[in-house]
Amino acid sequence: MRALVFTRPNTVELLDVAPPVPSDGEVVVAVRAVGICGSELHGIGDSHFRSPPLIMGHEFSGTTSDGRRVTVNPLLSCGTCDLCGLGREQLCRRRQILGIHRPGAFAEHVAVPEHALHPLAPTMSFETAAMIEPLANAVHALNLARPAEGARIAVLGAGTIGLVSLLVARQHSDEVTVCDLSEARLAVAERLGAAAVGPTLTGEFDVIIDAVGAAATHRLSVQRLRPGGTAVWVGLLSGDAGFDGQQIVREEKHVVGSYCYTGAEFAHAVALAETVALDWTSPFDLADGATIFTELMRGRQDVVKAVLRP
C-alpha cells in the first residue's frame, strides 16, 4: 500500500509499504481522510519523540471492512496504571499514540484496536470527521480552564488548535478574542465567531488558551491574565517557559498544561463535530502528501488545515 513515511529528520516520503496485519482485538481501517497536525510539522526536526521510519497521522476517519464509517481515538491507554485508575487516561504511564508510538494513518490502511473506534453520523463527511481529534484537544483544554459563563477568553494562535479552541470557547462565552499574525487565519477566526481578532493582545482576560507554545506566547498568556485567571498551554512549539514567575505568585495566576483528552472528552467531540463549523480544511491527495507536508513545514500560510485523502 502507499504510505507517507517519516524517513529521516525533516523528511517525509511517499513509499510502498506492507499493509498492516491486525493483532487480536484490532481491525483494519481504510483511511478516507487524515489531517496533518502542527505537532508533526514541528516534531520531525529530530527523532527525540518520533523515531523514523514511521508512518505518522493521528487525526483520521475511514471505513472498516464491514462497512462502518468511523473515526478513531488515537490515544491508547493501558487502563491499569494509577493514572488510568484516576480517570486520567491521557496521562497513562504506558500510553501509546497512533502515528507516534505505532504506525498511523498517513496511509491507505491502518490497524487500530476495535475499542478505539467511534461511529460517525451518516451525514458527516470524512474530512469533518478527521477534525474530531483536534476538537477533542480543545474540549479538554476548556474543561481544564473551567471558564465561567460569559468569561473573557483569548486564544493565542489561529491555526487548527486555536480555531477549534475558539469553537469550544464559544460554547461558554460570546467574548472570545483571537490573536495571530496571519490576516487570512484571523479572517477564518472572525467567520467562526470571534468577537475580536488582531495581531496583538491587549486588555486582560479570565482565560487564555495558548495554542502556539512559543516563549513569546507563553509570556503573553501570563501577562494578559487577570489576577486569579487561568492560562492553558496546548501548543508545543517551544520548551521555553518564558514567563515571570513572581507575577504568578503575587497575582495567583494559574498556568495549566493540556495534553490530549479523556475518552469521554473524545466522545463529546464526536457529538460536538455535528454542530460546529469544521468546513475550513483543504483537501489534498495522499500522492501529493510529501509536497504539501514539506511546504507547510517550511512556513506555507495559505492552508490552515491540510487533510490528506488516500
mmCIF file of C-alpha atoms in Angstrom:
data_model
loop_
_atom_site.group_PDB
_atom_site.id
_atom_site.type_symbol
_atom_site.label_atom_id
_atom_site.label_comp_id
_atom_site.label_asym_id
_atom_site.label_seq_id
_atom_site.Cartn_x
_atom_site.Cartn_y
_atom_site.Cartn_z
ATOM 1 C CA MET A 1 0.000 0.000 0.000
ATOM 2 C CA ARG A 2 1.026 3.661 -0.302
ATOM 3 C CA ALA A 3 2.098 5.493 2.832
ATOM 4 C CA LEU A 4 3.677 8.831 3.704
ATOM 5 C CA VAL A 5 6.682 7.860 5.814
ATOM 6 C CA PHE A 6 8.877 9.964 8.107
ATOM 7 C CA THR A 7 12.226 8.575 6.943
ATOM 8 C CA ARG A 8 14.784 10.934 8.496
ATOM 9 C CA PRO A 9 14.860 14.351 10.207
ATOM 10 C CA ASN A 10 12.779 16.930 8.299
ATOM 11 C CA THR A 11 11.858 14.436 5.579
ATOM 12 C CA VAL A 12 8.708 12.532 4.639
ATOM 13 C CA GLU A 13 8.444 10.336 1.546
ATOM 14 C CA LEU A 14 5.634 8.536 -0.268
ATOM 15 C CA LEU A 15 6.604 4.871 -0.248
ATOM 16 C CA ASP A 16 5.152 1.448 -0.977
ATOM 17 C CA VAL A 17 4.988 -0.456 2.298
ATOM 18 C CA ALA A 18 3.468 -3.715 3.528
ATOM 19 C CA PRO A 19 -0.192 -3.433 4.540
ATOM 20 C CA PRO A 20 -0.942 -3.687 8.266
ATOM 21 C CA VAL A 21 -1.664 -7.046 9.863
ATOM 22 C CA PRO A 22 -4.131 -6.652 12.730
ATOM 23 C CA SER A 23 -3.427 -8.267 16.094
ATOM 24 C CA ASP A 24 -6.117 -9.806 18.293
ATOM 25 C CA GLY A 25 -8.756 -7.213 19.093
ATOM 26 C CA GLU A 26 -7.743 -4.975 16.188
ATOM 27 C CA VAL A 27 -9.417 -4.048 12.922
ATOM 28 C CA VAL A 28 -8.046 -2.532 9.729
ATOM 29 C CA VAL A 29 -9.452 0.863 8.794
ATOM 30 C CA ALA A 30 -9.346 2.066 5.198
ATOM 31 C CA VAL A 31 -8.307 5.701 5.671
ATOM 32 C CA ARG A 32 -10.529 8.206 3.906
ATOM 33 C CA ALA A 33 -9.192 11.461 5.404
ATOM 34 C CA VAL A 34 -6.276 12.285 7.697
ATOM 35 C CA GLY A 35 -5.192 15.700 8.947
ATOM 36 C CA ILE A 36 -1.624 16.988 9.078
ATOM 37 C CA CYS A 37 -1.017 18.157 12.649
ATOM 38 C CA GLY A 38 1.240 21.048 13.612
ATOM 39 C CA SER A 39 2.948 18.770 16.130
ATOM 40 C CA GLU A 40 4.032 16.591 13.196
ATOM 41 C CA LEU A 41 5.321 19.554 11.195
ATOM 42 C CA HIS A 42 7.396 20.788 14.135
ATOM 43 C CA GLY A 43 8.184 17.387 15.597
ATOM 44 C CA ILE A 44 10.308 15.750 12.899
ATOM 45 C CA GLY A 45 13.305 18.047 13.160
ATOM 46 C CA ASP A 46 14.956 15.321 15.207
ATOM 47 C CA SER A 47 13.980 11.828 16.309
ATOM 48 C CA HIS A 48 13.658 12.628 20.024
ATOM 49 C CA PHE A 49 9.913 11.957 20.206
ATOM 50 C CA ARG A 50 9.233 10.169 16.917
ATOM 51 C CA SER A 51 11.682 7.602 15.605
ATOM 52 C CA PRO A 52 11.981 7.055 11.829
ATOM 53 C CA PRO A 53 10.974 5.179 9.823
ATOM 54 C CA LEU A 54 7.426 5.951 10.954
ATOM 55 C CA ILE A 55 4.025 6.363 9.351
ATOM 56 C CA MET A 56 2.589 9.353 11.206
ATOM 57 C CA GLY A 57 -1.019 10.565 11.197
ATOM 58 C CA HIS A 58 -3.363 10.515 14.204
ATOM 59 C CA GLU A 59 -6.319 12.695 13.084
ATOM 60 C CA PHE A 60 -8.326 10.471 10.770
ATOM 61 C CA SER A 61 -11.507 8.799 9.657
ATOM 62 C CA GLY A 62 -12.336 5.911 7.379
ATOM 63 C CA THR A 63 -14.257 2.690 6.921
ATOM 64 C CA THR A 64 -13.907 -0.797 8.355
ATOM 65 C CA SER A 65 -14.007 -3.943 6.256
ATOM 66 C CA ASP A 66 -17.648 -4.474 7.258
ATOM 67 C CA GLY A 67 -18.615 -1.009 6.011
ATOM 68 C CA ARG A 68 -18.752 1.038 9.221
ATOM 69 C CA ARG A 69 -17.914 4.750 8.925
ATOM 70 C CA VAL A 70 -15.647 5.599 11.863
ATOM 71 C CA THR A 71 -13.189 7.942 13.424
ATOM 72 C CA VAL A 72 -10.540 6.671 15.822
ATOM 73 C CA ASN A 73 -9.300 7.812 19.212
ATOM 74 C CA PRO A 74 -5.533 7.515 18.635
ATOM 75 C CA LEU A 75 -4.657 7.695 22.354
ATOM 76 C CA LEU A 76 -4.261 4.143 23.618
ATOM 77 C CA SER A 77 -4.009 3.875 27.399
ATOM 78 C CA CYS A 78 -3.198 0.774 29.452
ATOM 79 C CA GLY A 79 -6.277 1.020 31.689
ATOM 80 C CA THR A 80 -4.431 -0.417 34.689
ATOM 81 C CA CYS A 81 -1.913 2.160 35.947
ATOM 82 C CA ASP A 82 -2.631 4.575 38.805
ATOM 83 C CA LEU A 83 -3.462 7.480 36.487
ATOM 84 C CA CYS A 84 -5.843 5.417 34.387
ATOM 85 C CA GLY A 85 -7.469 4.414 37.667
ATOM 86 C CA LEU A 86 -8.000 8.097 38.425
ATOM 87 C CA GLY A 87 -9.762 8.579 35.091
ATOM 88 C CA ARG A 88 -6.813 10.474 33.621
ATOM 89 C CA GLU A 89 -6.040 8.090 30.806
ATOM 90 C CA GLN A 90 -4.482 10.888 28.743
ATOM 91 C CA LEU A 91 -1.621 10.782 31.283
ATOM 92 C CA CYS A 92 -1.346 6.984 31.279
ATOM 93 C CA ARG A 93 2.165 5.920 32.226
ATOM 94 C CA ARG A 94 2.220 3.419 29.359
ATOM 95 C CA ARG A 95 0.201 5.373 26.802
ATOM 96 C CA GLN A 96 0.756 4.911 23.107
ATOM 97 C CA ILE A 97 -0.439 7.181 20.317
ATOM 98 C CA LEU A 98 -1.109 6.065 16.763
ATOM 99 C CA GLY A 99 1.320 7.828 14.460
ATOM 100 C CA ILE A 100 3.890 8.318 17.228
ATOM 101 C CA HIS A 101 4.495 5.026 19.011
ATOM 102 C CA ARG A 102 2.980 2.758 16.348
ATOM 103 C CA PRO A 103 2.056 3.181 12.662
ATOM 104 C CA GLY A 104 -0.529 5.853 11.969
ATOM 105 C CA ALA A 105 -2.907 6.923 9.236
ATOM 106 C CA PHE A 106 -0.776 8.660 6.592
ATOM 107 C CA ALA A 107 -1.510 5.531 4.605
ATOM 108 C CA GLU A 108 -4.211 3.693 2.725
ATOM 109 C CA HIS A 109 -4.875 1.383 5.683
ATOM 110 C CA VAL A 110 -4.102 1.356 9.415
ATOM 111 C CA ALA A 111 -4.617 -1.274 12.121
ATOM 112 C CA VAL A 112 -6.329 0.015 15.265
ATOM 113 C CA PRO A 113 -7.887 -1.505 18.392
ATOM 114 C CA GLU A 114 -11.612 -2.144 17.990
ATOM 115 C CA HIS A 115 -12.329 -0.268 21.227
ATOM 116 C CA ALA A 116 -10.822 2.937 19.768
ATOM 117 C CA LEU A 117 -13.481 3.170 17.032
ATOM 118 C CA HIS A 118 -16.263 5.771 17.173
ATOM 119 C CA PRO A 119 -19.159 5.557 14.702
ATOM 120 C CA LEU A 120 -19.942 8.586 12.582
ATOM 121 C CA ALA A 121 -23.266 10.135 11.714
ATOM 122 C CA PRO A 122 -24.261 9.167 8.135
ATOM 123 C CA THR A 123 -24.265 12.838 7.106
ATOM 124 C CA MET A 124 -20.806 13.692 8.444
ATOM 125 C CA SER A 125 -18.081 13.972 5.809
ATOM 126 C CA PHE A 126 -14.827 12.125 6.313
ATOM 127 C CA GLU A 127 -12.972 15.471 6.164
ATOM 128 C CA THR A 128 -15.061 16.803 9.055
ATOM 129 C CA ALA A 129 -14.516 13.579 10.987
ATOM 130 C CA ALA A 130 -10.753 13.980 10.624
ATOM 131 C CA MET A 131 -11.135 17.195 12.667
ATOM 132 C CA ILE A 132 -12.631 15.410 15.678
ATOM 133 C CA GLU A 133 -9.236 14.635 17.225
ATOM 134 C CA PRO A 134 -8.064 18.276 17.348
ATOM 135 C CA LEU A 135 -11.549 19.264 18.518
ATOM 136 C CA ALA A 136 -11.171 16.817 21.417
ATOM 137 C CA ASN A 137 -7.939 18.598 22.396
ATOM 138 C CA ALA A 138 -9.898 21.850 22.631
ATOM 139 C CA VAL A 139 -12.664 20.225 24.688
ATOM 140 C CA HIS A 140 -10.033 19.064 27.182
ATOM 141 C CA ALA A 141 -8.294 22.456 27.297
ATOM 142 C CA LEU A 142 -11.523 24.327 28.034
ATOM 143 C CA ASN A 143 -12.510 21.741 30.630
ATOM 144 C CA LEU A 144 -9.206 22.432 32.390
ATOM 145 C CA ALA A 145 -9.813 26.191 32.188
ATOM 146 C CA ARG A 146 -13.372 25.912 33.572
ATOM 147 C CA PRO A 147 -14.461 29.341 32.293
ATOM 148 C CA ALA A 148 -17.471 30.935 33.914
ATOM 149 C CA GLU A 149 -20.414 31.736 31.673
ATOM 150 C CA GLY A 150 -19.595 34.915 29.767
ATOM 151 C CA ALA A 151 -15.895 34.819 30.698
ATOM 152 C CA ARG A 152 -13.411 36.917 28.774
ATOM 153 C CA ILE A 153 -11.449 34.321 26.787
ATOM 154 C CA ALA A 154 -8.467 34.815 24.494
ATOM 155 C CA VAL A 155 -6.940 32.313 22.115
ATOM 156 C CA LEU A 156 -3.335 32.781 21.002
ATOM 157 C CA GLY A 157 -2.842 31.336 17.525
ATOM 158 C CA ALA A 158 -5.373 30.788 14.733
ATOM 159 C CA GLY A 159 -4.035 27.518 13.441
ATOM 160 C CA THR A 160 -6.094 24.356 13.792
ATOM 161 C CA ILE A 161 -5.898 24.054 17.582
ATOM 162 C CA GLY A 162 -6.536 27.771 18.020
ATOM 163 C CA LEU A 163 -9.613 27.699 15.780
ATOM 164 C CA VAL A 164 -11.147 24.611 17.375
ATOM 165 C CA SER A 165 -10.419 26.190 20.781
ATOM 166 C CA LEU A 166 -12.388 29.215 19.575
ATOM 167 C CA LEU A 167 -15.287 26.947 18.615
ATOM 168 C CA VAL A 168 -15.339 25.274 22.029
ATOM 169 C CA ALA A 169 -14.809 28.577 23.877
ATOM 170 C CA ARG A 170 -17.848 29.950 22.055
ATOM 171 C CA GLN A 171 -19.888 27.299 23.882
ATOM 172 C CA HIS A 172 -19.063 29.207 27.090
ATOM 173 C CA SER A 173 -18.873 32.847 26.052
ATOM 174 C CA ASP A 174 -19.519 35.360 23.289
ATOM 175 C CA GLU A 175 -16.420 37.291 24.400
ATOM 176 C CA VAL A 176 -13.657 35.351 22.656
ATOM 177 C CA THR A 177 -10.651 37.177 21.198
ATOM 178 C CA VAL A 178 -8.224 35.504 18.792
ATOM 179 C CA CYS A 179 -4.654 36.693 18.253
ATOM 180 C CA ASP A 180 -2.494 35.702 15.266
ATOM 181 C CA LEU A 181 -0.042 37.323 12.850
ATOM 182 C CA SER A 182 -1.809 35.955 9.756
ATOM 183 C CA GLU A 183 -4.628 38.101 8.391
ATOM 184 C CA ALA A 184 -6.013 35.139 6.442
ATOM 185 C CA ARG A 185 -6.266 32.991 9.555
ATOM 186 C CA LEU A 186 -7.772 35.845 11.546
ATOM 187 C CA ALA A 187 -10.420 36.154 8.840
ATOM 188 C CA VAL A 188 -11.331 32.498 9.422
ATOM 189 C CA ALA A 189 -11.497 33.146 13.184
ATOM 190 C CA GLU A 190 -13.807 36.093 12.595
ATOM 191 C CA ARG A 191 -16.066 33.966 10.393
ATOM 192 C CA LEU A 192 -16.188 31.334 13.139
ATOM 193 C CA GLY A 193 -17.480 33.837 15.675
ATOM 194 C CA ALA A 194 -14.523 35.539 17.349
ATOM 195 C CA ALA A 195 -15.679 38.776 18.980
ATOM 196 C CA ALA A 196 -12.334 40.421 18.219
ATOM 197 C CA VAL A 197 -9.229 39.480 16.244
ATOM 198 C CA GLY A 198 -5.810 41.033 15.816
ATOM 199 C CA PRO A 199 -2.032 40.579 15.713
ATOM 200 C CA THR A 200 -1.582 41.686 19.331
ATOM 201 C CA LEU A 201 -3.441 41.102 22.576
ATOM 202 C CA THR A 202 -4.444 43.975 24.850
ATOM 203 C CA GLY A 203 -6.557 44.158 27.982
ATOM 204 C CA GLU A 204 -6.959 41.339 30.469
ATOM 205 C CA PHE A 205 -8.742 38.011 30.295
ATOM 206 C CA ASP A 206 -10.186 35.390 32.613
ATOM 207 C CA VAL A 207 -8.886 32.530 30.458
ATOM 208 C CA ILE A 208 -6.174 32.430 27.802
ATOM 209 C CA ILE A 209 -5.557 29.403 25.603
ATOM 210 C CA ASP A 210 -2.027 29.303 24.191
ATOM 211 C CA ALA A 211 -2.357 27.256 21.019
ATOM 212 C CA VAL A 212 1.137 28.208 19.798
ATOM 213 C CA GLY A 213 3.549 27.258 22.562
ATOM 214 C CA ALA A 214 6.349 29.750 21.793
ATOM 215 C CA ALA A 215 8.225 31.528 24.576
ATOM 216 C CA ALA A 216 6.597 34.800 23.487
ATOM 217 C CA THR A 217 3.062 33.391 23.657
ATOM 218 C CA HIS A 218 3.795 31.711 26.991
ATOM 219 C CA ARG A 219 4.827 35.102 28.313
ATOM 220 C CA LEU A 220 1.830 36.876 26.792
ATOM 221 C CA SER A 221 -0.591 34.284 28.157
ATOM 222 C CA VAL A 222 0.544 35.116 31.694
ATOM 223 C CA GLN A 223 0.864 38.876 31.240
ATOM 224 C CA ARG A 224 -2.683 39.331 29.941
ATOM 225 C CA LEU A 225 -4.404 37.214 32.585
ATOM 226 C CA ARG A 226 -6.438 38.949 35.242
ATOM 227 C CA PRO A 227 -5.346 38.168 38.827
ATOM 228 C CA GLY A 228 -6.534 34.650 39.581
ATOM 229 C CA GLY A 229 -7.018 33.850 35.884
ATOM 230 C CA THR A 230 -6.024 30.662 34.098
ATOM 231 C CA ALA A 231 -3.726 30.150 31.117
ATOM 232 C CA VAL A 232 -3.935 26.779 29.417
ATOM 233 C CA TRP A 233 -0.940 25.770 27.338
ATOM 234 C CA VAL A 234 -1.752 23.467 24.425
ATOM 235 C CA GLY A 235 0.879 24.415 21.802
ATOM 236 C CA LEU A 236 4.178 22.558 21.626
ATOM 237 C CA LEU A 237 6.373 24.908 19.601
ATOM 238 C CA SER A 238 8.967 25.579 22.322
ATOM 239 C CA GLY A 239 10.058 24.203 25.679
ATOM 240 C CA ASP A 240 10.963 27.695 26.907
ATOM 241 C CA ALA A 241 8.539 28.788 29.649
ATOM 242 C CA GLY A 242 9.296 32.467 29.057
ATOM 243 C CA PHE A 243 7.175 33.998 31.837
ATOM 244 C CA ASP A 244 7.686 35.964 35.058
ATOM 245 C CA GLY A 245 7.326 33.528 37.951
ATOM 246 C CA GLN A 246 6.859 36.306 40.517
ATOM 247 C CA GLN A 247 3.750 37.505 38.678
ATOM 248 C CA ILE A 248 2.329 34.010 39.075
ATOM 249 C CA VAL A 249 2.829 34.224 42.847
ATOM 250 C CA ARG A 250 1.756 37.801 43.519
ATOM 251 C CA GLU A 251 -1.406 37.630 41.427
ATOM 252 C CA GLU A 252 -2.250 33.960 41.958
ATOM 253 C CA LYS A 253 -2.327 33.243 38.260
ATOM 254 C CA HIS A 254 -2.698 29.662 37.106
ATOM 255 C CA VAL A 255 -0.761 28.021 34.261
ATOM 256 C CA VAL A 256 -2.048 24.606 33.252
ATOM 257 C CA GLY A 257 -0.658 22.194 30.686
ATOM 258 C CA SER A 258 -3.181 20.418 28.462
ATOM 259 C CA TYR A 259 -2.378 17.126 26.742
ATOM 260 C CA CYS A 260 -4.813 15.180 24.576
ATOM 261 C CA TYR A 261 -8.165 14.269 26.167
ATOM 262 C CA THR A 262 -10.024 11.626 28.123
ATOM 263 C CA GLY A 263 -12.124 9.010 26.385
ATOM 264 C CA ALA A 264 -15.264 10.838 27.466
ATOM 265 C CA GLU A 265 -13.951 14.107 26.019
ATOM 266 C CA PHE A 266 -13.192 12.426 22.696
ATOM 267 C CA ALA A 267 -16.738 11.056 22.615
ATOM 268 C CA HIS A 268 -18.041 14.555 23.391
ATOM 269 C CA ALA A 269 -16.025 15.908 20.448
ATOM 270 C CA VAL A 270 -17.609 13.321 18.136
ATOM 271 C CA ALA A 271 -21.036 14.698 19.035
ATOM 272 C CA LEU A 272 -19.906 18.337 19.009
ATOM 273 C CA ALA A 273 -18.485 17.965 15.491
ATOM 274 C CA GLU A 274 -22.058 17.692 14.202
ATOM 275 C CA THR A 275 -22.923 21.190 15.481
ATOM 276 C CA VAL A 276 -19.841 23.401 14.946
ATOM 277 C CA ALA A 277 -18.241 24.702 11.740
ATOM 278 C CA LEU A 278 -15.337 22.482 10.676
ATOM 279 C CA ASP A 279 -15.539 23.304 6.969
ATOM 280 C CA TRP A 280 -12.231 25.188 6.685
ATOM 281 C CA THR A 281 -9.959 22.302 5.711
ATOM 282 C CA SER A 282 -8.058 21.998 2.422
ATOM 283 C CA PRO A 283 -8.058 18.501 0.856
ATOM 284 C CA PHE A 284 -5.046 17.006 -0.919
ATOM 285 C CA ASP A 285 -4.404 13.602 -2.406
ATOM 286 C CA LEU A 286 -2.050 11.363 -0.433
ATOM 287 C CA ALA A 287 0.115 11.256 -3.558
ATOM 288 C CA ASP A 288 0.848 14.960 -3.002
ATOM 289 C CA GLY A 289 1.386 14.491 0.726
ATOM 290 C CA ALA A 290 5.160 14.843 0.775
ATOM 291 C CA THR A 291 4.975 18.114 -1.151
ATOM 292 C CA ILE A 292 2.263 19.739 0.946
ATOM 293 C CA PHE A 293 3.803 18.481 4.207
ATOM 294 C CA THR A 294 7.177 19.978 3.266
ATOM 295 C CA GLU A 295 5.620 23.288 2.192
ATOM 296 C CA LEU A 296 3.727 23.570 5.475
ATOM 297 C CA MET A 297 6.849 22.639 7.434
ATOM 298 C CA ARG A 298 8.680 25.497 5.668
ATOM 299 C CA GLY A 299 6.004 28.028 6.595
ATOM 300 C CA ARG A 300 3.282 27.974 3.941
ATOM 301 C CA GLN A 301 0.440 30.065 5.398
ATOM 302 C CA ASP A 302 -2.456 29.933 2.934
ATOM 303 C CA VAL A 303 -3.558 26.489 4.143
ATOM 304 C CA VAL A 304 -4.970 26.464 7.674
ATOM 305 C CA LYS A 305 -5.583 22.717 7.806
ATOM 306 C CA ALA A 306 -4.402 20.228 5.223
ATOM 307 C CA VAL A 307 -6.306 16.962 5.037
ATOM 308 C CA LEU A 308 -4.871 14.093 3.000
ATOM 309 C CA ARG A 309 -7.218 11.721 1.170
ATOM 310 C CA PRO A 310 -5.746 8.285 0.358
#
